[in-house]
mmCIF file of C-alpha atoms in Angstrom:
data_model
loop_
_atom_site.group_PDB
_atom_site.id
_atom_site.type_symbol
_atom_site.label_atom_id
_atom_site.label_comp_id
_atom_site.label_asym_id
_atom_site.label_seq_id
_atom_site.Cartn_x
_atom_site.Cartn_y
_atom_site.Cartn_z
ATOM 1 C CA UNK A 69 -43.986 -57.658 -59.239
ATOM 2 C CA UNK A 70 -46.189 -60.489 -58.124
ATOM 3 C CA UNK A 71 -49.810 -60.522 -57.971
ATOM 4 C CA UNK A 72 -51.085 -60.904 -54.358
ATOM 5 C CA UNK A 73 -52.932 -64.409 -53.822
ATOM 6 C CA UNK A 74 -56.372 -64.802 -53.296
ATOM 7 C CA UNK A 75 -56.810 -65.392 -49.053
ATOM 8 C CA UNK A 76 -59.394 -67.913 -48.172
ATOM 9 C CA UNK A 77 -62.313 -66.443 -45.565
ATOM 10 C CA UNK A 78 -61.068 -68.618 -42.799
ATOM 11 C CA UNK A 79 -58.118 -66.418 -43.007
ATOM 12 C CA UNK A 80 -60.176 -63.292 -43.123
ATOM 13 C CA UNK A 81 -62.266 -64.054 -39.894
ATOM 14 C CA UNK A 82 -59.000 -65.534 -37.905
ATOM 15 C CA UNK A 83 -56.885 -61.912 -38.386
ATOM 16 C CA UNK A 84 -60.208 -59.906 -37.251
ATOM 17 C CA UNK A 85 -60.576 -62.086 -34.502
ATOM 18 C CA UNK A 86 -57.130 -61.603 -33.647
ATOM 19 C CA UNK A 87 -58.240 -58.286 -33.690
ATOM 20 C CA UNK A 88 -61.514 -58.027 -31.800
ATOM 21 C CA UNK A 89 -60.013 -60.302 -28.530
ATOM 22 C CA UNK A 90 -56.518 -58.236 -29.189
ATOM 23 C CA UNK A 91 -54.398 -61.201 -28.859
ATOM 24 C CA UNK A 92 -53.326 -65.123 -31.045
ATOM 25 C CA UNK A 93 -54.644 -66.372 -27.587
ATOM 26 C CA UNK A 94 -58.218 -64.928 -27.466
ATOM 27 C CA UNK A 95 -58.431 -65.537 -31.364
ATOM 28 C CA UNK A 96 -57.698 -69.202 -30.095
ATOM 29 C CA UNK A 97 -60.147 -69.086 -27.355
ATOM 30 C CA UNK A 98 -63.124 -67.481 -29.347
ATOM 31 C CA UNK A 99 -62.521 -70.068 -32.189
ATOM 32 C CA UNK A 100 -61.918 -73.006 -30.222
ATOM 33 C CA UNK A 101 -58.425 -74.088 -31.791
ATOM 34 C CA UNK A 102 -54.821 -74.111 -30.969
ATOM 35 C CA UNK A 103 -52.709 -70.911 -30.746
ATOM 36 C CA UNK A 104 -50.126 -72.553 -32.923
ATOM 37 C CA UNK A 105 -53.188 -72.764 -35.434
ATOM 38 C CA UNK A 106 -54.224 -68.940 -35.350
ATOM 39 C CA UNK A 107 -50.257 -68.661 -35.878
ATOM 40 C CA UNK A 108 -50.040 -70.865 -38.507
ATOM 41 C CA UNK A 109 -53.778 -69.317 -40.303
ATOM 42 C CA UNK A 110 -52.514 -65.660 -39.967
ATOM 43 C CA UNK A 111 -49.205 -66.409 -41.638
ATOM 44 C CA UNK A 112 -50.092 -68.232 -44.313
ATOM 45 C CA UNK A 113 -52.805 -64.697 -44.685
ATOM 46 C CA UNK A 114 -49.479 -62.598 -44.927
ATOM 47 C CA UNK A 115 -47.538 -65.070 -47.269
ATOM 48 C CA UNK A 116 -50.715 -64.762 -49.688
ATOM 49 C CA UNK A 117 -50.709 -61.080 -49.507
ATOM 50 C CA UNK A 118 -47.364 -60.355 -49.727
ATOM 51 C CA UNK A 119 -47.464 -58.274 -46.369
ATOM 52 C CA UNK A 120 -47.143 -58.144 -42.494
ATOM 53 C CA UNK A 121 -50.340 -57.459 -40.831
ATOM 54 C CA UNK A 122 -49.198 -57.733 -37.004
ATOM 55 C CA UNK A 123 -45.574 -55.997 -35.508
ATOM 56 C CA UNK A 124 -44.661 -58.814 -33.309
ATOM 57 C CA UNK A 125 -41.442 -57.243 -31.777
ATOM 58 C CA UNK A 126 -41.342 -55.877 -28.310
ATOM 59 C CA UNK A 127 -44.778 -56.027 -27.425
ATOM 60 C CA UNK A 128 -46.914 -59.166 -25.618
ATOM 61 C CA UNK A 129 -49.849 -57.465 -27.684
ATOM 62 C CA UNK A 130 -50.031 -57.854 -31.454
ATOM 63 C CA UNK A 131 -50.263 -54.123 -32.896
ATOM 64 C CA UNK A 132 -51.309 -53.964 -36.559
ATOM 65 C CA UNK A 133 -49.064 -52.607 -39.118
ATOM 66 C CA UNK A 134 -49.637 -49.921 -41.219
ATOM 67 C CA UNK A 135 -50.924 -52.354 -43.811
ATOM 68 C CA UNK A 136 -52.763 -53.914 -41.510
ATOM 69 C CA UNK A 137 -54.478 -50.993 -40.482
ATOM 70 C CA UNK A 138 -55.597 -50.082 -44.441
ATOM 71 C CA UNK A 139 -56.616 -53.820 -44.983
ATOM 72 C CA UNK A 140 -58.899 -54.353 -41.337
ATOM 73 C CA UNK A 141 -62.002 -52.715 -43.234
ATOM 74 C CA UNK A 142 -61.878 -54.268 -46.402
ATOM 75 C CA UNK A 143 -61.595 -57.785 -44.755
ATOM 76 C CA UNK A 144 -64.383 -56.851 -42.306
ATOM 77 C CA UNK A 145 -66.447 -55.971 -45.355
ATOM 78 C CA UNK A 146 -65.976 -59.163 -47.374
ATOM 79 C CA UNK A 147 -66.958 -61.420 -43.797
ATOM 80 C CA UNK A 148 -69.753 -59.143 -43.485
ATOM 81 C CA UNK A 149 -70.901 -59.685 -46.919
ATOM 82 C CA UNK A 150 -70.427 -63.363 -46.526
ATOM 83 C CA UNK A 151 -72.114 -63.611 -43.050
ATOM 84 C CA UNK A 152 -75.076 -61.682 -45.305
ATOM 85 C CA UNK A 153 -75.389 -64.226 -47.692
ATOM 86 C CA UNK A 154 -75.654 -67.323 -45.523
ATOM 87 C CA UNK A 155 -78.225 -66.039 -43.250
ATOM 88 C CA UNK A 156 -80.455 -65.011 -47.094
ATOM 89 C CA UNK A 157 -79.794 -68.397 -48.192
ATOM 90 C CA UNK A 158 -80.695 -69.713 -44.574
ATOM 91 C CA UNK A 159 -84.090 -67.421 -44.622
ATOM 92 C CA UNK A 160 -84.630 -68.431 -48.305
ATOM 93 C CA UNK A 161 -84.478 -71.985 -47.186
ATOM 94 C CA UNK A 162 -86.378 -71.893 -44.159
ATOM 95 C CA UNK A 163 -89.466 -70.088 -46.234
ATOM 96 C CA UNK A 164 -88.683 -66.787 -45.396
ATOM 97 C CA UNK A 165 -88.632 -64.181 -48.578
ATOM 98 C CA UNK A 166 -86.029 -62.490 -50.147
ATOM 99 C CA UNK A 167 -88.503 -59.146 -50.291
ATOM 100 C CA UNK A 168 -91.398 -58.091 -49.565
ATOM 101 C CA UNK A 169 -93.339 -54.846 -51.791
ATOM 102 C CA UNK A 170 -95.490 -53.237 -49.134
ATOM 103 C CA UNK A 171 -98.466 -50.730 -50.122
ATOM 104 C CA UNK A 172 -99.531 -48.313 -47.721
ATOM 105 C CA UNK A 173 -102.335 -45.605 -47.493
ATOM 106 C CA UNK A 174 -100.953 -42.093 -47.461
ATOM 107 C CA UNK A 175 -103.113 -41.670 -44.295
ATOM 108 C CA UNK A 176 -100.871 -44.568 -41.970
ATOM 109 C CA UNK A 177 -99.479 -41.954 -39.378
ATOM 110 C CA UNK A 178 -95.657 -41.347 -40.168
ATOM 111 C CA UNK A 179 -95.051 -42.537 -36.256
ATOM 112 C CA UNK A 180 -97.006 -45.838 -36.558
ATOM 113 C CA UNK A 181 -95.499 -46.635 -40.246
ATOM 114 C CA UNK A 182 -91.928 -45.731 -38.730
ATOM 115 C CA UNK A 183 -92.051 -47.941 -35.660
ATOM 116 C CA UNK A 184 -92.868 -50.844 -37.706
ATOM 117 C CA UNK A 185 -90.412 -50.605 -40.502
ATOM 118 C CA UNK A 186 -87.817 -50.199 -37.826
ATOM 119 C CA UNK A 187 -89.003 -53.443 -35.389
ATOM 120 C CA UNK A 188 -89.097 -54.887 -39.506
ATOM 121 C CA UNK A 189 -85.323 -53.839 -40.363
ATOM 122 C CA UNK A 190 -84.606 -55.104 -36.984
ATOM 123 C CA UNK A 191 -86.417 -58.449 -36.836
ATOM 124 C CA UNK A 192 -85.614 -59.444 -40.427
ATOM 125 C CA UNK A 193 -81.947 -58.166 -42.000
ATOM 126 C CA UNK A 194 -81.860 -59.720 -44.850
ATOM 127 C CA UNK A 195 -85.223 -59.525 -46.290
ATOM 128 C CA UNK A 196 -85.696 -56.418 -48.819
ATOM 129 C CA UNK A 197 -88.597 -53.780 -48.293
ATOM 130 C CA UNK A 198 -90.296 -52.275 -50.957
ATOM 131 C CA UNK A 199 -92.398 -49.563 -50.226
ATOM 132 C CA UNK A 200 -95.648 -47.849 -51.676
ATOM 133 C CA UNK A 201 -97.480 -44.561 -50.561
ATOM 134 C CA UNK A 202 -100.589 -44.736 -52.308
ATOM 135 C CA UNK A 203 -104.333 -43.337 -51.329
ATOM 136 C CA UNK A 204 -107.611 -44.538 -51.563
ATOM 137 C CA UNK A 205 -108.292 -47.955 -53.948
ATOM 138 C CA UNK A 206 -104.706 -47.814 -55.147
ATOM 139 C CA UNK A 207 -103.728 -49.783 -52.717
ATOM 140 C CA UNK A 208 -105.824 -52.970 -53.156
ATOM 141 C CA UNK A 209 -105.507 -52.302 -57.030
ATOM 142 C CA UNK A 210 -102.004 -53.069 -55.685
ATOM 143 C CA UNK A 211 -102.455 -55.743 -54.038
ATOM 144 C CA UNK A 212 -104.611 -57.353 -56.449
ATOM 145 C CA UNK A 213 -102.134 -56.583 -59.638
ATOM 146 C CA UNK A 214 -99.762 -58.626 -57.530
ATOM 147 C CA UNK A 215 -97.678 -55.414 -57.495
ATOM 148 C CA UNK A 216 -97.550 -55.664 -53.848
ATOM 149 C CA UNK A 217 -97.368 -58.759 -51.302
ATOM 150 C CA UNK A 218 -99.366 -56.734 -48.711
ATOM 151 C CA UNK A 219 -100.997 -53.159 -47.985
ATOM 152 C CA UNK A 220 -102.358 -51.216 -45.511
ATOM 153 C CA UNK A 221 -105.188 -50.128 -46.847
ATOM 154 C CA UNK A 222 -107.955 -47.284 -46.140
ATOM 155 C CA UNK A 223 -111.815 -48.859 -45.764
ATOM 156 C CA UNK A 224 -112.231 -49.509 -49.441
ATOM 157 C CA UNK A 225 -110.676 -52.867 -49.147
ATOM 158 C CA UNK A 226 -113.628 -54.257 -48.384
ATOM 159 C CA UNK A 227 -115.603 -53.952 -51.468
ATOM 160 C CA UNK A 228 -113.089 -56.249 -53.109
ATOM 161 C CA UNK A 229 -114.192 -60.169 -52.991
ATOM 162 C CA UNK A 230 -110.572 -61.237 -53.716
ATOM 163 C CA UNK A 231 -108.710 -59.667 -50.865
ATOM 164 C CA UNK A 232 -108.682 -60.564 -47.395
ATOM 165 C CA UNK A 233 -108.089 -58.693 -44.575
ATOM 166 C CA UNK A 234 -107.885 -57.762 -41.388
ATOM 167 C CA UNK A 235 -108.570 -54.551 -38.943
ATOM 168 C CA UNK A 236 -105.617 -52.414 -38.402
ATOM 169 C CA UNK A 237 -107.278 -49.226 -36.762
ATOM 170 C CA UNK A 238 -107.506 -45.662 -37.507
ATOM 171 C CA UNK A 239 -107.069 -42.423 -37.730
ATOM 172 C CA UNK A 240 -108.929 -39.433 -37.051
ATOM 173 C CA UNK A 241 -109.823 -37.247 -40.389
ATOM 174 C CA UNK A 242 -110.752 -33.472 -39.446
ATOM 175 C CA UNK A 243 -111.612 -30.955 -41.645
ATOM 176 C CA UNK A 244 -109.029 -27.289 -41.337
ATOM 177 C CA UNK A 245 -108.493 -24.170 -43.337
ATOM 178 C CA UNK A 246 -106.474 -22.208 -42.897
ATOM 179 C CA UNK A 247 -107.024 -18.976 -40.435
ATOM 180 C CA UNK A 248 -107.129 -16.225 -42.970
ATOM 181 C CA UNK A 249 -109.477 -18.382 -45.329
ATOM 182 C CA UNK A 250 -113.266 -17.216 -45.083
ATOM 183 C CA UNK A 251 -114.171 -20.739 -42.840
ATOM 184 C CA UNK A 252 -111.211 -20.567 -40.350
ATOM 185 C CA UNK A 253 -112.421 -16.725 -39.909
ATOM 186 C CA UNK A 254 -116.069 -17.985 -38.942
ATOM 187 C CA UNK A 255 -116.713 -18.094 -35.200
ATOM 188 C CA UNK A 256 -120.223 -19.830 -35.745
ATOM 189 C CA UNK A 257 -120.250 -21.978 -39.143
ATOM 190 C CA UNK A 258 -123.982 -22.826 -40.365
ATOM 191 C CA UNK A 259 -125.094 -25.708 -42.366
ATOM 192 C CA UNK A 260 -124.548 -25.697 -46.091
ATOM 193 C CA UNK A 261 -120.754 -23.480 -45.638
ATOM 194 C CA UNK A 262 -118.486 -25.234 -47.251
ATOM 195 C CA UNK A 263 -120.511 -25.365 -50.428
ATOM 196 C CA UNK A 264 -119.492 -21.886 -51.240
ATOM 197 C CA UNK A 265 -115.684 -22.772 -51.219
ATOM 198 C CA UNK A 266 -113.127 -24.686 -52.679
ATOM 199 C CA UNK A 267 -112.887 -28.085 -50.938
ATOM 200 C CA UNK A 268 -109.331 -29.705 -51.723
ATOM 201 C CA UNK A 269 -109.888 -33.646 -52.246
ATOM 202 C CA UNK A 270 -107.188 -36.457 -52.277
ATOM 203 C CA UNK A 271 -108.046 -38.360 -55.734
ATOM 204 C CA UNK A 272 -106.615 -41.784 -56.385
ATOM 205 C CA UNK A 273 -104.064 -42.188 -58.729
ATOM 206 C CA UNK A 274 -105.575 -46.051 -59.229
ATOM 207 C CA UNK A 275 -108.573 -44.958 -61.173
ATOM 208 C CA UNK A 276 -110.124 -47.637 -58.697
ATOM 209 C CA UNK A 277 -112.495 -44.783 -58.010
ATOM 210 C CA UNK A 278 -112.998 -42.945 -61.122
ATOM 211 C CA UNK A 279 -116.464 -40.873 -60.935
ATOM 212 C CA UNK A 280 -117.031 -41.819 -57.220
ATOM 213 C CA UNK A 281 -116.641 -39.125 -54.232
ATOM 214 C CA UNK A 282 -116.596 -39.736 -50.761
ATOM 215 C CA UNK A 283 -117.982 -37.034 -48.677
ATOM 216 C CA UNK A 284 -117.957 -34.015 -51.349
ATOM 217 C CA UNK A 285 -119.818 -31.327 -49.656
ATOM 218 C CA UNK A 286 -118.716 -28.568 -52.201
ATOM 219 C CA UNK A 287 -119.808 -27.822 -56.133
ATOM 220 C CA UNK A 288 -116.090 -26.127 -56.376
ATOM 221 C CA UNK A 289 -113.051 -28.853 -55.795
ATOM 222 C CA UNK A 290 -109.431 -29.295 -56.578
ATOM 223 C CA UNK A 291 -108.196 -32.761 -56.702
ATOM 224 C CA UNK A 292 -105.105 -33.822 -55.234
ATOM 225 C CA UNK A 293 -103.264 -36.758 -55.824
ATOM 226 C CA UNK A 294 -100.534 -35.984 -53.385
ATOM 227 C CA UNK A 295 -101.344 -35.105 -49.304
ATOM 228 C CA UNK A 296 -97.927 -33.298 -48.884
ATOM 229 C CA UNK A 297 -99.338 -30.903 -51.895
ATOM 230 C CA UNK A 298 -102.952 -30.458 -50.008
ATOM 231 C CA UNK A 299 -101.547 -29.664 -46.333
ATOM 232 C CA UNK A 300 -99.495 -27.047 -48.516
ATOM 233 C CA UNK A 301 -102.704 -25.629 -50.258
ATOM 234 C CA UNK A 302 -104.885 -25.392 -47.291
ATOM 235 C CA UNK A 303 -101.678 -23.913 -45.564
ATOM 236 C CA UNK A 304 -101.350 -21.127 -48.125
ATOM 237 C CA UNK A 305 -105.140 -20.449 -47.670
ATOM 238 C CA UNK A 306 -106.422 -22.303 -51.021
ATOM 239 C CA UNK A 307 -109.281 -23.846 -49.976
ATOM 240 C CA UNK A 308 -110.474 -26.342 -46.887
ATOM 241 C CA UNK A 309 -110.773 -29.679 -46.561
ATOM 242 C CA UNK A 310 -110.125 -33.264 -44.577
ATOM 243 C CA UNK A 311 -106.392 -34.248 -43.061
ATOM 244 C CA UNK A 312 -105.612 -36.753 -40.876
ATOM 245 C CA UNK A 313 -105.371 -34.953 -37.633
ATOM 246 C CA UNK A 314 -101.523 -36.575 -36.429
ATOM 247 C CA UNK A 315 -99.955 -34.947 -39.449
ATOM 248 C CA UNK A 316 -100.997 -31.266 -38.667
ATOM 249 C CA UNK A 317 -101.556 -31.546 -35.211
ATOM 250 C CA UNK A 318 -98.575 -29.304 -35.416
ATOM 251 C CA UNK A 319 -100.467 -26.706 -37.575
ATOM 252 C CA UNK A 320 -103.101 -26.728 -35.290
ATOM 253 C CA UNK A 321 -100.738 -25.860 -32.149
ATOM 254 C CA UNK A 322 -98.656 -22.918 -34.059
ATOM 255 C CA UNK A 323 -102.260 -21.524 -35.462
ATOM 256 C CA UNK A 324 -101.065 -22.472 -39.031
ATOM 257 C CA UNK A 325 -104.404 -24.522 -39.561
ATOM 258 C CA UNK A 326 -107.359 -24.358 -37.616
ATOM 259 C CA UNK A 327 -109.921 -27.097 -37.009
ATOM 260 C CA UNK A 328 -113.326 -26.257 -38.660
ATOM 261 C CA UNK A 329 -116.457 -27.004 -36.643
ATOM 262 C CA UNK A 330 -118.484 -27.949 -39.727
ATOM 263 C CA UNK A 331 -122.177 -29.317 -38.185
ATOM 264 C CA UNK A 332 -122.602 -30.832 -41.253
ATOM 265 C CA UNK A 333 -119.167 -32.866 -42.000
ATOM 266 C CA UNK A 334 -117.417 -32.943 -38.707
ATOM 267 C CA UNK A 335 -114.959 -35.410 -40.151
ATOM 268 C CA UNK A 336 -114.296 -38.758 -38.499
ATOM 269 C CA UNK A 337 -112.921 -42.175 -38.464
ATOM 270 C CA UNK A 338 -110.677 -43.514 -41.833
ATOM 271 C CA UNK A 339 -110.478 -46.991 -40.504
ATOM 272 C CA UNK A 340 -107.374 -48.963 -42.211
ATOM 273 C CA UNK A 341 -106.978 -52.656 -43.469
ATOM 274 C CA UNK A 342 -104.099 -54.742 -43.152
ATOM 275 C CA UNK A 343 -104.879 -56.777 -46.855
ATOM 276 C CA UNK A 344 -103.500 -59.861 -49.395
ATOM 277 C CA UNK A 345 -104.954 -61.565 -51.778
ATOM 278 C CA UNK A 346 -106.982 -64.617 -50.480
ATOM 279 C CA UNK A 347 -104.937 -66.300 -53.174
ATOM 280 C CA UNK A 348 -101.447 -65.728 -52.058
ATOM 281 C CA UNK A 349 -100.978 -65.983 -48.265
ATOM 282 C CA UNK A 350 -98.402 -63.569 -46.725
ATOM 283 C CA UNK A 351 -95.045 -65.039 -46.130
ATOM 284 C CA UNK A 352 -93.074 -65.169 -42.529
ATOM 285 C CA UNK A 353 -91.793 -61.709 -42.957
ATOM 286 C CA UNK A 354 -95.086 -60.350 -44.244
ATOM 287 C CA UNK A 355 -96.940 -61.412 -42.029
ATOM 288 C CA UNK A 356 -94.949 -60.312 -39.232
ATOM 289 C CA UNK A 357 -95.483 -56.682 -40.976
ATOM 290 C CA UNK A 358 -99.276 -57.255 -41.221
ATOM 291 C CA UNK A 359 -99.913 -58.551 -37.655
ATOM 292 C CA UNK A 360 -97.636 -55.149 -36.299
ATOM 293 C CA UNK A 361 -99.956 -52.953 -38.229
ATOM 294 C CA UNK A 362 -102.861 -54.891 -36.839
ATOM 295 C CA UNK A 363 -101.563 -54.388 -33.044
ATOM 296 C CA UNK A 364 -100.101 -51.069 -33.578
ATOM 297 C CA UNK A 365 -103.929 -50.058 -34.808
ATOM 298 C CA UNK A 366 -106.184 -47.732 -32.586
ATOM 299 C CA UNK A 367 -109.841 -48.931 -32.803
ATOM 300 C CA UNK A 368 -112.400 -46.997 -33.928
ATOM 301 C CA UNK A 369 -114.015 -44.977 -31.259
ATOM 302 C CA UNK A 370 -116.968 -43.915 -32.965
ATOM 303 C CA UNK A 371 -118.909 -45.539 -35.772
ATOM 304 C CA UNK A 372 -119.008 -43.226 -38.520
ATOM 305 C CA UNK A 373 -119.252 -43.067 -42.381
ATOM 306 C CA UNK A 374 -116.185 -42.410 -44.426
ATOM 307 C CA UNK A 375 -115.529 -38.741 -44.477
ATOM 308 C CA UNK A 376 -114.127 -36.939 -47.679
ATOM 309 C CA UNK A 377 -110.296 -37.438 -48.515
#
């Protein structure tokens, strides 16, 4: 038995056509030639295959056979796929990149991260995303180890001369315990608590930091490089410390967490950088991402110094 022939993609996008307008007429209308071409197009497609796609007989409307039917998909798949690849050439030509590797500080609120990587998916198809959860200095390490085009970075950023940057706003760092742990259980908590208790503190996985701490109130502390695996711990009871306040807002509502009145480390402000290296300017697609972050951003509304992490 003969091998089917090899149908060329004009083919392909005349028989959906055919399809989508439901009639050798509409295909003719939507592609601006004469019926007796979409005719002419469609069997030639069926000659190469070595099957009927369309049931002609006793119908004004072309119905698809049954190979038709199995075929629609695949043929949908390879226009698709070729539609795909013109518009990355096209973006590749006009300047636009073919990915982008973006770093972003564990602290970013899920909601604001989310509604920009779906406006990103949106506004740019065919450009790949990379993405990178990282805390503290990791990120600009990042960034500066060309591992990533762009991050969102917490308020270390700043101490390095190579990147540039620009505000991207905040979130609000509280510190919580949970209820049954001796601080959550204190109705009035004096100066100097927390010292007696294990504080839970994000570490950077970067070494960017190595030997520094940023608001470490307590002698005893268990570092973290992951903030899924400290909201656990101070769920469970194992210790207190800092979380950005959107991620267990729900904690605080269900009285899984409660928010520690600490006079002497109340929290505060972890203000975020949208960063690149001064070096390598941010592409089209980049710096579309950069510039959401930037007005998605809350400004501060308090000066403050970096609380603990």
């Amino acid at each position: 038995m003969a091998n089917p022939g090899t149908p060329t993609l004009d083919q392909l996008r005349i028989f959906l056509t055919i399809v989508d307008t439901g009639s050798f007429a509409g295909a003719a209308r939507t592609l601006g030639r004469a019926v007796s071409v979409i005719s002419y197009g469609i069997a030639n497609l069926e000659a190469q295959l070595g099957v009927s796609l369309f049931d002609r007989e006793g119908t004004r409307k072309p119905q698809l056979t049954v190979a038709g039917r199995a075929l629609l998909a695949e043929a949908r798949t390879i226009a698709q796929g070729v539609d795909g690849l013109r518009a990355k050439v096209k973006g590749l030509l006009d300047g636009l990149e073919a990915e982008v590797d973006l770093a972003v500080d564990v602290m970013v609120p899920p909601e604001r991260l989310a509604t920009v990587l779906r406006g990103f998916a949106s506004e740019f198809p065919t450009v790949q995303l990379r993405l990178h959860v990282e805390a503290l200095g990791a990120i600009s390490a990042m960034v500066l180890a060309r591992t990533a085009t762009i991050g969102i970075s917490g308020p270390l950023a700043a101490e390095v001369p190579e990147i540039d940057g620009k505000v991207a706003g905040a979130t609000l760092l509280v510190p919580v315990a949970a209820p049954d742990h001796p601080l959550g259980r204190m109705t009035e908590i004096h100066p100097g608590a927390g010292r007696d208790y294990i504080q839970l503190v994000l570490s950077d996985r970067s070494g960017t930091t190595a030997g520094r701490d940023f608001g470490v109130v307590s002698s005893k502390t268990w570092r973290l490089a992951d903030l899924g695996a400290k909201h656990a711990l101070l769920r469970e009871g194992i210790g207190w410390g800092n979380m950005p306040l959107p991620m267990i807002e729900g904690d605080l509502a269900a009285g899984t967490l409660v928010r520690l009145a600490m006079p002497d480390h109340p929290g505060g402000a972890y203000r975020f950088t949208a960063i690149w290296r001064r070096d390598t300017p941010p592409g089209p697609a980049a710096r579309w991402l950069l510039d959401q972050f930037v007005a998605l951003g809350v400004p501060d509304a308090e000066a403050c110094n970096t609380p603990d992490v």
